[in-house]
PDB file of C-alpha atoms in Angstrom:
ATOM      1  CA  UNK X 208     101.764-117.003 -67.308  1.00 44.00           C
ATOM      2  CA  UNK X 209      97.772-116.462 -66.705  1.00 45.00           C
ATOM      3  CA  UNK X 210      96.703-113.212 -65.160  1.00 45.00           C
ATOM      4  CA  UNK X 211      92.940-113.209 -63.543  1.00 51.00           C
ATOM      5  CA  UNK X 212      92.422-109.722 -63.947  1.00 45.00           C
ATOM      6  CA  UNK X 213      88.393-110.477 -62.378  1.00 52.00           C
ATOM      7  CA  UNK X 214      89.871-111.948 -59.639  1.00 55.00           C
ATOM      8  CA  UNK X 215      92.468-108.568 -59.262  1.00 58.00           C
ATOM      9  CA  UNK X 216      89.977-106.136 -59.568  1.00 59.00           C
ATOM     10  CA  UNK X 217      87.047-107.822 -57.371  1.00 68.00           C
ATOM     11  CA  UNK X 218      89.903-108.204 -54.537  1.00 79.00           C
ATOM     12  CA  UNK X 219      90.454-104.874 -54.794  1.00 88.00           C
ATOM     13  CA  UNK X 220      86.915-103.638 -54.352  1.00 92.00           C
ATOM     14  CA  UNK X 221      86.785-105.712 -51.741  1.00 92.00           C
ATOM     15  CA  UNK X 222      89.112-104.049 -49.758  1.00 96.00           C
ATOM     16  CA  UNK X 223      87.434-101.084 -50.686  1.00 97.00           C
ATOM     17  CA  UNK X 224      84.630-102.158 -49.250  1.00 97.00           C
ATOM     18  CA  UNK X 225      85.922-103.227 -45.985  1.00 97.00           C
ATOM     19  CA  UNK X 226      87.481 -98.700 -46.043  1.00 97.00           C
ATOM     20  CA  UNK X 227      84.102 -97.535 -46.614  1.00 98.00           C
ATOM     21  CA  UNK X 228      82.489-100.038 -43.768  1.00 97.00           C
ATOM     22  CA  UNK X 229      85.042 -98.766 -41.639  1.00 96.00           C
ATOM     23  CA  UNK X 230      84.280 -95.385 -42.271  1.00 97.00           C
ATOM     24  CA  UNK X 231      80.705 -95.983 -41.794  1.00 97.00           C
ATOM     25  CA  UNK X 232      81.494 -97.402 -38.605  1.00 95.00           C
ATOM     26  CA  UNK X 233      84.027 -94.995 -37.008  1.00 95.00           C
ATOM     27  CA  UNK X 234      80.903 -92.234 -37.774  1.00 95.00           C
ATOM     28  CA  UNK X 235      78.078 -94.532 -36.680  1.00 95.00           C
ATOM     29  CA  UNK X 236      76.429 -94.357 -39.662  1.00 97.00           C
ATOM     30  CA  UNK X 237      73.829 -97.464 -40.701  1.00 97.00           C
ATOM     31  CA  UNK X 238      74.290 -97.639 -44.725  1.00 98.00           C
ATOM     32  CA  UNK X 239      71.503 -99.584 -47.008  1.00 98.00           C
ATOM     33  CA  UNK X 240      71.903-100.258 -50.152  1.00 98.00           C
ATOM     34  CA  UNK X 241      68.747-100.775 -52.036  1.00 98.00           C
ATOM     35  CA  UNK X 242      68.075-102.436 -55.466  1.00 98.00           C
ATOM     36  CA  UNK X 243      65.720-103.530 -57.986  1.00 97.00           C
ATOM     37  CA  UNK X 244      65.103-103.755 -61.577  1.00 96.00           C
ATOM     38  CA  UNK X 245      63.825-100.262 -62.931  1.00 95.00           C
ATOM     39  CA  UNK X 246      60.440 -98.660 -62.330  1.00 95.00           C
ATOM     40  CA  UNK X 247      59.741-101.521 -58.518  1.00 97.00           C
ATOM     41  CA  UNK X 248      59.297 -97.957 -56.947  1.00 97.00           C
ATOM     42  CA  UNK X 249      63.042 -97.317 -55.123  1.00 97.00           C
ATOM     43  CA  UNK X 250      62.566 -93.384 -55.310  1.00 97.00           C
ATOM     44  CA  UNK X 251      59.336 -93.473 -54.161  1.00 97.00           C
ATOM     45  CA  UNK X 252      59.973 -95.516 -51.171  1.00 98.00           C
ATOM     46  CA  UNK X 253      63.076 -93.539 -50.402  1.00 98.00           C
ATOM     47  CA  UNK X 254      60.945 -90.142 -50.541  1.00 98.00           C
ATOM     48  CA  UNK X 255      58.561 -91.964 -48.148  1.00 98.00           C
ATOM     49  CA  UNK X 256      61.082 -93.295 -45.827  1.00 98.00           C
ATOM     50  CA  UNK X 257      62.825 -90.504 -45.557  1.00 98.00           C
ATOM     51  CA  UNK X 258      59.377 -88.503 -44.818  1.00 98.00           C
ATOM     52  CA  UNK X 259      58.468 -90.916 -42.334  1.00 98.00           C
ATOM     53  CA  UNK X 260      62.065 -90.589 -40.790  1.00 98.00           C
ATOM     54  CA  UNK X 261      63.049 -87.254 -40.898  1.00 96.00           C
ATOM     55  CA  UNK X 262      62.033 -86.364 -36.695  1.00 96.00           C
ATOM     56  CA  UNK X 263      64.222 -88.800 -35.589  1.00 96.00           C
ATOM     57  CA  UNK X 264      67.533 -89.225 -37.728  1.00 97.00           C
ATOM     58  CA  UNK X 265      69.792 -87.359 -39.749  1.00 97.00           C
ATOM     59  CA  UNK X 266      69.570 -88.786 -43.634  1.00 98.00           C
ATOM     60  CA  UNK X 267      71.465 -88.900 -46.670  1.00 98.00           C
ATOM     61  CA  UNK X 268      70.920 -91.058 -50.404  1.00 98.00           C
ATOM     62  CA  UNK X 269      73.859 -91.571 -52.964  1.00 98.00           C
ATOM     63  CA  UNK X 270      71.755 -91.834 -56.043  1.00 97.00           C
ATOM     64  CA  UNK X 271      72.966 -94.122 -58.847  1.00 96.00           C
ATOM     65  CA  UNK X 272      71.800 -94.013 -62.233  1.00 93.00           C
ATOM     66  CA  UNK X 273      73.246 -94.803 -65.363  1.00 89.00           C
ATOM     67  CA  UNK X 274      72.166 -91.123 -66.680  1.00 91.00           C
ATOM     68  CA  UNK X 275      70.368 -87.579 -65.259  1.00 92.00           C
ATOM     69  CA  UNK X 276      69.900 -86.408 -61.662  1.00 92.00           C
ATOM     70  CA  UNK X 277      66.108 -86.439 -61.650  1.00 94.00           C
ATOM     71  CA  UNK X 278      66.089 -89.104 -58.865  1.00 94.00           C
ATOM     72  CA  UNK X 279      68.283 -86.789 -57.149  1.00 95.00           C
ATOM     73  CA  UNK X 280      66.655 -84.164 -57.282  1.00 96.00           C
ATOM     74  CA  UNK X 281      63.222 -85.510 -55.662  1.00 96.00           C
ATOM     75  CA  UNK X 282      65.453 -86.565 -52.895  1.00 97.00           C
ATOM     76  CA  UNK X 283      66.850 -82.796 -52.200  1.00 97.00           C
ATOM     77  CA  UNK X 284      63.809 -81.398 -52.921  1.00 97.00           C
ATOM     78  CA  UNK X 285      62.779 -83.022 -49.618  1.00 97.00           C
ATOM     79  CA  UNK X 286      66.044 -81.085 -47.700  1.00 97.00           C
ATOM     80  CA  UNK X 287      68.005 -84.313 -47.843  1.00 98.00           C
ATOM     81  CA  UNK X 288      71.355 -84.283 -49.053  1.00 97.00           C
ATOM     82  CA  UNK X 289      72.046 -86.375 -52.330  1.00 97.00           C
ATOM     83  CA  UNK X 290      74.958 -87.354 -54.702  1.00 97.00           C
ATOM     84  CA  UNK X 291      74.027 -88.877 -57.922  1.00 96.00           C
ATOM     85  CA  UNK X 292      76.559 -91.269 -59.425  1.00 96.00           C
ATOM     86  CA  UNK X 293      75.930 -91.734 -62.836  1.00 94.00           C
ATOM     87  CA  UNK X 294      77.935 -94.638 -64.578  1.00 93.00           C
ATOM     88  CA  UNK X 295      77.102 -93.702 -68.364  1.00 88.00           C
ATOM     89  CA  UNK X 296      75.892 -96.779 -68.802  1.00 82.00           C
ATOM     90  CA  UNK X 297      77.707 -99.150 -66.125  1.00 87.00           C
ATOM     91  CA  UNK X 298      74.668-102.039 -64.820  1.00 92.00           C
ATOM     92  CA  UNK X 299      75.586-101.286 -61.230  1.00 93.00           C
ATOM     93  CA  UNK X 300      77.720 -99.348 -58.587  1.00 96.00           C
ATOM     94  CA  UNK X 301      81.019-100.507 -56.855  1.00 96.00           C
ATOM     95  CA  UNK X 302      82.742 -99.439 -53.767  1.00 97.00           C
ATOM     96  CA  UNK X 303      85.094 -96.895 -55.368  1.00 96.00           C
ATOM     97  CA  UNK X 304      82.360 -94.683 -56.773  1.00 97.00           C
ATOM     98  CA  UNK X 305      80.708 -94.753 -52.860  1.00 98.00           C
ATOM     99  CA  UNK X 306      84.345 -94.087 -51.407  1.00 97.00           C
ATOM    100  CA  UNK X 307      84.657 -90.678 -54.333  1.00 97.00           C
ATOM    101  CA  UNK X 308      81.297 -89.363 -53.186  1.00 97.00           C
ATOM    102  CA  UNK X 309      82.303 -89.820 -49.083  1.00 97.00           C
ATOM    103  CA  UNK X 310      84.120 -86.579 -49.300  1.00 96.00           C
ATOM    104  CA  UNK X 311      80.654 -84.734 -50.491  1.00 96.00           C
ATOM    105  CA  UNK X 312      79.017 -85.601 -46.838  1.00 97.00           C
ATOM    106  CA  UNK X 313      79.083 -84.042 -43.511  1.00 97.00           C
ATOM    107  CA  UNK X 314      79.854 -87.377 -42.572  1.00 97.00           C
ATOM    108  CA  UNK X 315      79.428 -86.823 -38.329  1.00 95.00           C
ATOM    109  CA  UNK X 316      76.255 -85.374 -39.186  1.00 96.00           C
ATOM    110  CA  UNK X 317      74.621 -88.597 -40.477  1.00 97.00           C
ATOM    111  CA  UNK X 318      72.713 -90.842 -39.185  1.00 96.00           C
ATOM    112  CA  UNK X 319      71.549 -92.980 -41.961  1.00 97.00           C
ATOM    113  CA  UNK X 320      73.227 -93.390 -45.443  1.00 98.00           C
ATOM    114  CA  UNK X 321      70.324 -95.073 -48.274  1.00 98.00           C
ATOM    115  CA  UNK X 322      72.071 -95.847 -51.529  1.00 98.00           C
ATOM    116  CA  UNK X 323      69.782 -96.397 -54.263  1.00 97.00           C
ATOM    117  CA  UNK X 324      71.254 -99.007 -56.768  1.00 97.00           C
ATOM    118  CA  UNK X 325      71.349 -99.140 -60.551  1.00 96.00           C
ATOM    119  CA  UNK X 326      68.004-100.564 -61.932  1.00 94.00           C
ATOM    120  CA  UNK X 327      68.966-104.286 -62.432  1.00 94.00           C
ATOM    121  CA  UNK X 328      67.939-107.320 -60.737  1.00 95.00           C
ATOM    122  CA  UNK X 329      71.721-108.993 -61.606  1.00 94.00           C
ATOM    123  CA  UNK X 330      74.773-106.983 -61.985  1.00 92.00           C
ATOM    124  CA  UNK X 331      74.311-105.274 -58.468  1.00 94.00           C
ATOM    125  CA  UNK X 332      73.787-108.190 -55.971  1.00 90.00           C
ATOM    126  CA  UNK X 333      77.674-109.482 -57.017  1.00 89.00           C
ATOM    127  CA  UNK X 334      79.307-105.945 -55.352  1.00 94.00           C
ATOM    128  CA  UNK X 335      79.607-104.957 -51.462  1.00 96.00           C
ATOM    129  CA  UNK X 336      79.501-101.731 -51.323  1.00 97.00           C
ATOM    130  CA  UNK X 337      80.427-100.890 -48.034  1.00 97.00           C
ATOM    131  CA  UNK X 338      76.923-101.217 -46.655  1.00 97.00           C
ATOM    132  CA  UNK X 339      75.403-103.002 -43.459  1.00 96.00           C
ATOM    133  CA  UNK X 340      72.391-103.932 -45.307  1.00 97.00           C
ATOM    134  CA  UNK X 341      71.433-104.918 -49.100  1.00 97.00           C
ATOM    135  CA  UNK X 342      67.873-104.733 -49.483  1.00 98.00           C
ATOM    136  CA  UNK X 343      65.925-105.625 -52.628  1.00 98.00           C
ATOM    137  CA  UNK X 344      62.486-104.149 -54.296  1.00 98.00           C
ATOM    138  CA  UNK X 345      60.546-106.155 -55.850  1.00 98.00           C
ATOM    139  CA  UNK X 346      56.950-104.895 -57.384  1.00 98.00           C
ATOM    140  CA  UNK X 347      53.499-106.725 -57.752  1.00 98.00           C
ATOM    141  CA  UNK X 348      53.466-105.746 -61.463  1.00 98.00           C
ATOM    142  CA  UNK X 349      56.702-107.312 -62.222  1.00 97.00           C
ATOM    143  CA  UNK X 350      55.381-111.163 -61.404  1.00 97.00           C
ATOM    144  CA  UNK X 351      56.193-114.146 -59.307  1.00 98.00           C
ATOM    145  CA  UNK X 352      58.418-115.664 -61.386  1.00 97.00           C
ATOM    146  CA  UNK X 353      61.515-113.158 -60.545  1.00 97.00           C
ATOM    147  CA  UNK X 354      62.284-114.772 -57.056  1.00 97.00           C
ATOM    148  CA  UNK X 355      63.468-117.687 -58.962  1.00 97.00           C
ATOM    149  CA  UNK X 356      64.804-116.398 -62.132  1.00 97.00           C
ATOM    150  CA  UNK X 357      67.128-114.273 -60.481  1.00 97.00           C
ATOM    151  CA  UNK X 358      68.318-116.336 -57.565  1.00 97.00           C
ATOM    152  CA  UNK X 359      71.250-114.185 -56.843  1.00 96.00           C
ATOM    153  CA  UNK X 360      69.771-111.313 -56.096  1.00 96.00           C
ATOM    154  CA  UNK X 361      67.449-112.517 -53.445  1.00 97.00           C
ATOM    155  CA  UNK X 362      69.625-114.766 -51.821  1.00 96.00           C
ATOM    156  CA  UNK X 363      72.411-111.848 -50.944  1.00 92.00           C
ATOM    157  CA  UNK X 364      69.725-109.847 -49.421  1.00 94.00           C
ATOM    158  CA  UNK X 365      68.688-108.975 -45.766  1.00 96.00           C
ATOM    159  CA  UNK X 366      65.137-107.496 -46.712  1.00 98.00           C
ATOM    160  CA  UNK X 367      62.400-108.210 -49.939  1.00 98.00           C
ATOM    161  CA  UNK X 368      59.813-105.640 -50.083  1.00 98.00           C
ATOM    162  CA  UNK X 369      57.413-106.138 -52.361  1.00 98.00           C
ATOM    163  CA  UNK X 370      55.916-103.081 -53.647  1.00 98.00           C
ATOM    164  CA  UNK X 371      52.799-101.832 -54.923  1.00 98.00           C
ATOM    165  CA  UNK X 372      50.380-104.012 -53.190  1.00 98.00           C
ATOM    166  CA  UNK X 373      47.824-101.576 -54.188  1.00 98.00           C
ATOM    167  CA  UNK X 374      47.532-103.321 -57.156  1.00 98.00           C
ATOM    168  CA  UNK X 375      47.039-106.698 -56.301  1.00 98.00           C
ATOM    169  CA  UNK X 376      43.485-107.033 -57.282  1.00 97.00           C
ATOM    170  CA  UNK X 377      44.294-106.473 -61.049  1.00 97.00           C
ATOM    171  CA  UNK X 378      47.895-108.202 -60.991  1.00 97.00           C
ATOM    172  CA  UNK X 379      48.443-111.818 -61.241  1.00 95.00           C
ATOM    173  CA  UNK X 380      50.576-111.847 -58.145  1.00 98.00           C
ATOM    174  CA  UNK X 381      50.716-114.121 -55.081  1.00 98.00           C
ATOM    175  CA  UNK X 382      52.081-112.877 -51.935  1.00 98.00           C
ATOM    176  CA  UNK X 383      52.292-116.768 -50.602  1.00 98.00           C
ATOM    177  CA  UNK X 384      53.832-118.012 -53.482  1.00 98.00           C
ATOM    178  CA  UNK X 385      56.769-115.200 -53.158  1.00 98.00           C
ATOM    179  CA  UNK X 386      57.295-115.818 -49.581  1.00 97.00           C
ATOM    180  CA  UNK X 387      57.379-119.264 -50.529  1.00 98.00           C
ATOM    181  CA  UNK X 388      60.189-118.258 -53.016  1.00 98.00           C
ATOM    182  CA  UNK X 389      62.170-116.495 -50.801  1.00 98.00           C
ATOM    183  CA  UNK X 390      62.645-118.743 -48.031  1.00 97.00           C
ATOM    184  CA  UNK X 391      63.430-121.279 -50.622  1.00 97.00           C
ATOM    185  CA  UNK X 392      66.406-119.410 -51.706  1.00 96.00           C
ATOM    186  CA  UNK X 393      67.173-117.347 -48.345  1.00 97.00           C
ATOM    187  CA  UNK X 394      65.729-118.750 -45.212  1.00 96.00           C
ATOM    188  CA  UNK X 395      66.943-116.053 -43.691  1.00 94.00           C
ATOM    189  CA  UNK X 396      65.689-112.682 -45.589  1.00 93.00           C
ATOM    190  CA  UNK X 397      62.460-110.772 -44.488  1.00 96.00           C
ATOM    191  CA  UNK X 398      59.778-110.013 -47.086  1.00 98.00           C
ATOM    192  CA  UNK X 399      57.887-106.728 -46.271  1.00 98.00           C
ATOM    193  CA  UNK X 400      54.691-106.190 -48.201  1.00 98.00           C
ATOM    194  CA  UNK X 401      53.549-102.291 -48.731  1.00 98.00           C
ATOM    195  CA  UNK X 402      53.011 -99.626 -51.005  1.00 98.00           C
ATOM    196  CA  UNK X 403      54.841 -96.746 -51.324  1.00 98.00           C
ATOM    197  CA  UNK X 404      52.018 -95.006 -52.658  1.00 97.00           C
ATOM    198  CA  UNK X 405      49.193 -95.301 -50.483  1.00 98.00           C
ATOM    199  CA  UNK X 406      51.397 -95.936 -47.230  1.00 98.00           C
ATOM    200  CA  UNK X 407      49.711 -99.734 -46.922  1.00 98.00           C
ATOM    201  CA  UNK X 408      52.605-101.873 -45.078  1.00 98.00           C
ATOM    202  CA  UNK X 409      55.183 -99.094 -44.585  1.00 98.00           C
ATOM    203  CA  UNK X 410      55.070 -98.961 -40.760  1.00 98.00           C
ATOM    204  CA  UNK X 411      56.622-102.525 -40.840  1.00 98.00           C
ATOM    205  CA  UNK X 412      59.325-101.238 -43.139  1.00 98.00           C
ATOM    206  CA  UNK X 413      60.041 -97.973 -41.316  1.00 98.00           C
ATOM    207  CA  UNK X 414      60.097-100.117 -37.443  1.00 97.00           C
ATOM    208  CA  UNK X 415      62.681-102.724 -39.327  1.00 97.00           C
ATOM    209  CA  UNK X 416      65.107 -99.784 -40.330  1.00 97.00           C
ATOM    210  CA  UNK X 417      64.725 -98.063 -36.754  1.00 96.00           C
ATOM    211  CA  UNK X 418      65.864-101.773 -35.446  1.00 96.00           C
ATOM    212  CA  UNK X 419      68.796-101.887 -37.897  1.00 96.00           C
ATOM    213  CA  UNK X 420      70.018 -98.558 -36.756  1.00 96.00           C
ATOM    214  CA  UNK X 421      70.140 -99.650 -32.780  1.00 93.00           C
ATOM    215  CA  UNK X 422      71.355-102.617 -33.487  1.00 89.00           C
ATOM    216  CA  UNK X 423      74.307-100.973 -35.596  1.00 83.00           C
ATOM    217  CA  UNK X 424      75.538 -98.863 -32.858  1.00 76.00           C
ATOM    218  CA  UNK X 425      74.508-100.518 -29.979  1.00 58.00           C
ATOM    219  CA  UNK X 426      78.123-101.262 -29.292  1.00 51.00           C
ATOM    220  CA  UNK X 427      79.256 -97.991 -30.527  1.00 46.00           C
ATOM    221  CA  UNK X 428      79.043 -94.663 -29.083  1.00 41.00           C
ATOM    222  CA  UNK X 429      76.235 -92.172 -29.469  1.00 38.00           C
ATOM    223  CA  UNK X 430      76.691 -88.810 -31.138  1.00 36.00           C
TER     224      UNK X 430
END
Protein backbone atom coordinates (compact mmCIF):
# COMPACT_ATOMS: atom_id res chain seq x y z
CA UNK A 1 0.00 0.00 0.00
CA UNK A 2 1.34 3.68 -1.11
CA UNK A 3 0.92 6.47 1.36
CA UNK A 4 1.19 10.25 -0.22
CA UNK A 5 2.27 11.77 2.80
CA UNK A 6 2.60 15.45 0.43
CA UNK A 7 -0.69 15.00 -0.49
CA UNK A 8 -1.72 14.36 3.61
CA UNK A 9 0.02 17.12 4.88
CA UNK A 10 -0.83 19.87 2.05
CA UNK A 11 -4.67 18.77 2.67
CA UNK A 12 -4.23 19.45 5.96
CA UNK A 13 -2.85 22.95 5.67
CA UNK A 14 -5.38 23.51 3.57
CA UNK A 15 -7.95 23.19 5.90
CA UNK A 16 -5.96 25.21 8.01
CA UNK A 17 -6.11 27.72 5.84
CA UNK A 18 -9.72 27.82 5.19
CA UNK A 19 -9.74 28.24 9.96
CA UNK A 20 -7.55 31.11 9.72
CA UNK A 21 -9.68 32.80 6.63
CA UNK A 22 -12.53 32.23 8.69
CA UNK A 23 -11.15 33.81 11.52
CA UNK A 24 -10.04 36.67 9.53
CA UNK A 25 -13.41 37.00 8.37
CA UNK A 26 -15.62 36.62 11.48
CA UNK A 27 -13.15 39.79 12.82
CA UNK A 28 -13.16 41.71 9.54
CA UNK A 29 -9.77 41.70 9.22
CA UNK A 30 -8.12 42.13 5.40
CA UNK A 31 -4.80 39.81 5.65
CA UNK A 32 -1.81 40.24 2.89
CA UNK A 33 0.69 38.20 2.61
CA UNK A 34 3.70 39.65 0.99
CA UNK A 35 6.80 37.96 -0.61
CA UNK A 36 9.93 38.25 -2.40
CA UNK A 37 13.34 36.98 -2.65
CA UNK A 38 15.60 38.67 0.13
CA UNK A 39 16.82 42.26 0.23
CA UNK A 40 13.37 43.54 -2.89
CA UNK A 41 12.69 45.96 0.12
CA UNK A 42 9.48 44.06 2.08
CA UNK A 43 10.41 45.82 5.51
CA UNK A 44 10.84 48.91 4.09
CA UNK A 45 7.63 49.04 2.30
CA UNK A 46 5.83 47.66 5.30
CA UNK A 47 7.40 50.56 7.58
CA UNK A 48 6.10 52.92 4.83
CA UNK A 49 2.74 51.49 4.48
CA UNK A 50 2.10 51.26 7.71
CA UNK A 51 3.29 55.11 8.14
CA UNK A 52 1.17 56.11 5.43
CA UNK A 53 -1.77 54.07 7.06
CA UNK A 54 -1.65 54.48 10.52
CA UNK A 55 -4.77 57.60 10.70
CA UNK A 56 -7.07 55.45 9.27
CA UNK A 57 -6.74 51.64 10.30
CA UNK A 58 -5.72 49.58 13.02
CA UNK A 59 -2.39 47.40 11.84
CA UNK A 60 -0.59 44.42 12.65
CA UNK A 61 2.65 42.30 10.67
CA UNK A 62 3.51 38.56 11.50
CA UNK A 63 7.13 38.70 10.60
CA UNK A 64 8.74 35.56 9.14
CA UNK A 65 12.26 34.95 8.97
CA UNK A 66 14.26 32.03 8.99
CA UNK A 67 16.42 33.65 12.01
CA UNK A 68 16.48 37.08 14.47
CA UNK A 69 13.68 39.57 15.16
CA UNK A 70 15.38 42.61 13.63
CA UNK A 71 12.56 42.93 11.03
CA UNK A 72 10.38 42.84 13.92
CA UNK A 73 11.60 45.06 15.69
CA UNK A 74 11.53 48.07 13.01
CA UNK A 75 7.94 47.19 12.77
CA UNK A 76 7.23 47.80 16.74
CA UNK A 77 9.43 50.42 16.86
CA UNK A 78 6.75 52.19 14.78
CA UNK A 79 3.86 51.20 17.74
CA UNK A 80 2.65 48.35 15.56
CA UNK A 81 2.21 45.12 16.98
CA UNK A 82 4.50 42.25 15.51
CA UNK A 83 5.14 38.44 15.90
CA UNK A 84 8.18 37.10 14.32
CA UNK A 85 8.03 33.48 13.21
CA UNK A 86 11.25 32.21 12.72
CA UNK A 87 11.48 28.70 10.95
CA UNK A 88 15.32 27.94 11.69
CA UNK A 89 15.82 27.56 8.41
CA UNK A 90 12.31 26.48 6.81
CA UNK A 91 12.12 28.44 2.88
CA UNK A 92 8.65 29.67 3.74
CA UNK A 93 5.63 29.93 6.21
CA UNK A 94 2.45 27.67 6.35
CA UNK A 95 -0.89 28.13 7.84
CA UNK A 96 -0.19 26.45 11.19
CA UNK A 97 2.60 28.80 12.22
CA UNK A 98 -0.12 31.94 11.28
CA UNK A 99 -2.95 29.95 13.25
CA UNK A 100 -0.03 29.61 16.66
CA UNK A 101 0.66 33.32 16.48
CA UNK A 102 -3.47 34.27 16.22
CA UNK A 103 -3.65 33.93 19.93
CA UNK A 104 -0.78 36.83 20.32
CA UNK A 105 -3.38 39.53 18.67
CA UNK A 106 -6.12 41.62 19.94
CA UNK A 107 -7.77 40.20 17.13
CA UNK A 108 -11.24 42.73 17.24
CA UNK A 109 -8.85 45.41 17.36
CA UNK A 110 -7.43 44.91 13.83
CA UNK A 111 -8.02 46.21 10.95
CA UNK A 112 -5.35 45.04 8.68
CA UNK A 113 -3.09 41.91 9.16
CA UNK A 114 0.48 42.28 6.63
CA UNK A 115 2.45 39.07 6.79
CA UNK A 116 5.81 39.41 5.54
CA UNK A 117 6.99 36.08 3.87
CA UNK A 118 10.26 34.18 3.99
CA UNK A 119 12.79 35.68 1.44
CA UNK A 120 12.27 33.29 -1.56
CA UNK A 121 10.82 33.77 -4.84
CA UNK A 122 9.64 29.71 -4.84
CA UNK A 123 8.88 27.84 -1.77
CA UNK A 124 6.23 30.50 -0.58
CA UNK A 125 3.86 31.00 -3.60
CA UNK A 126 2.85 26.92 -3.19
CA UNK A 127 1.14 27.71 0.60
CA UNK A 128 -2.29 29.66 1.41
CA UNK A 129 -1.91 31.02 4.32
CA UNK A 130 -5.11 32.13 5.27
CA UNK A 131 -4.79 35.46 3.51
CA UNK A 132 -7.17 37.51 1.10
CA UNK A 133 -4.32 38.71 -0.84
CA UNK A 134 -0.68 37.33 -1.91
CA UNK A 135 1.29 40.07 -3.13
CA UNK A 136 4.82 39.82 -4.54
CA UNK A 137 8.04 42.34 -4.45
CA UNK A 138 10.01 42.42 -6.97
CA UNK A 139 13.16 45.05 -7.15
CA UNK A 140 14.78 46.95 -10.17
CA UNK A 141 18.20 45.61 -9.07
CA UNK A 142 17.19 42.08 -9.19
CA UNK A 143 16.53 42.08 -13.29
CA UNK A 144 13.90 41.30 -15.82
CA UNK A 145 14.51 37.98 -16.22
CA UNK A 146 12.73 36.83 -12.74
CA UNK A 147 9.08 37.24 -14.12
CA UNK A 148 9.81 34.31 -16.22
CA UNK A 149 12.19 32.24 -14.33
CA UNK A 150 9.98 31.95 -11.55
CA UNK A 151 6.59 31.59 -13.14
CA UNK A 152 4.93 30.39 -10.05
CA UNK A 153 5.34 32.99 -8.04
CA UNK A 154 3.88 35.64 -10.21
CA UNK A 155 1.15 33.82 -11.51
CA UNK A 156 -0.47 33.09 -7.78
CA UNK A 157 -0.32 36.71 -7.09
CA UNK A 158 -2.95 39.58 -6.90
CA UNK A 159 -0.31 42.53 -6.90
CA UNK A 160 3.67 42.94 -8.45
CA UNK A 161 5.33 45.90 -7.11
CA UNK A 162 8.35 46.57 -8.38
CA UNK A 163 10.58 48.30 -6.10
CA UNK A 164 13.29 50.67 -6.11
CA UNK A 165 12.55 52.60 -9.17
CA UNK A 166 14.92 55.09 -7.89
CA UNK A 167 17.42 53.28 -9.43
CA UNK A 168 16.42 52.82 -12.77
CA UNK A 169 18.84 55.07 -14.43
CA UNK A 170 21.87 52.87 -13.39
CA UNK A 171 19.96 49.37 -13.55
CA UNK A 172 19.42 47.46 -16.64
CA UNK A 173 15.73 47.20 -16.00
CA UNK A 174 12.64 47.67 -18.20
CA UNK A 175 9.43 48.52 -16.69
CA UNK A 176 7.61 47.52 -20.25
CA UNK A 177 9.28 44.48 -20.62
CA UNK A 178 8.07 43.33 -16.90
CA UNK A 179 4.59 44.35 -17.46
CA UNK A 180 4.90 42.55 -20.54
CA UNK A 181 5.97 39.51 -18.37
CA UNK A 182 3.37 39.62 -16.09
CA UNK A 183 0.40 39.70 -18.12
CA UNK A 184 1.98 36.91 -19.99
CA UNK A 185 1.85 34.72 -17.04
CA UNK A 186 -1.17 36.45 -15.04
CA UNK A 187 -3.48 38.55 -17.07
CA UNK A 188 -4.98 39.30 -14.20
CA UNK A 189 -2.27 40.67 -11.50
CA UNK A 190 -1.52 44.49 -11.08
CA UNK A 191 2.09 45.70 -11.30
CA UNK A 192 2.68 48.82 -9.08
CA UNK A 193 5.90 50.68 -9.74
CA UNK A 194 7.43 52.80 -6.59
CA UNK A 195 10.05 53.16 -4.23
CA UNK A 196 9.91 52.62 -0.85
CA UNK A 197 12.60 54.90 -0.29
CA UNK A 198 11.92 58.07 -1.80
CA UNK A 199 7.97 57.60 -1.69
CA UNK A 200 7.92 57.67 -5.86
CA UNK A 201 4.69 55.42 -6.78
CA UNK A 202 3.49 54.63 -3.24
CA UNK A 203 0.18 56.56 -3.38
CA UNK A 204 -0.94 53.95 -6.03
CA UNK A 205 0.04 51.19 -3.65
CA UNK A 206 -1.43 52.69 -0.48
CA UNK A 207 -5.17 53.66 -2.64
CA UNK A 208 -5.04 49.74 -3.90
CA UNK A 209 -4.84 48.42 -0.19
CA UNK A 210 -7.57 51.05 1.03
CA UNK A 211 -9.76 49.36 -1.99
CA UNK A 212 -8.94 45.82 -0.80
CA UNK A 213 -10.03 46.62 2.67
CA UNK A 214 -13.74 47.98 1.49
CA UNK A 215 -14.08 45.57 -0.71
CA UNK A 216 -13.32 42.83 2.08
CA UNK A 217 -16.00 43.92 4.35
CA UNK A 218 -18.30 45.48 2.27
CA UNK A 219 -20.64 42.63 2.97
CA UNK A 220 -19.60 42.36 6.49
CA UNK A 221 -20.31 44.45 9.38
CA UNK A 222 -18.36 47.45 10.57
CA UNK A 223 -16.62 47.55 13.93
Amino acid sequence: MKVNLQEDVLKDLDLTAAFNREIFKENNILVINIMSSPGAGKTTLLEETIKALRNDFQMAVIEGDLATDLDAERIRSLGVESVQINTVGGCHLDARMITKTLNEFELDKIDILFIENIGNLVCPSGYDLGQEYKVVVLSVPEGNDKIPKYPVMFRRTDVTIVNKIDLLPYVSFNLEEAGKNLKEINPQAQLKALSAQTGEGMDAWIHWIKDAYHQCIKTKPFK
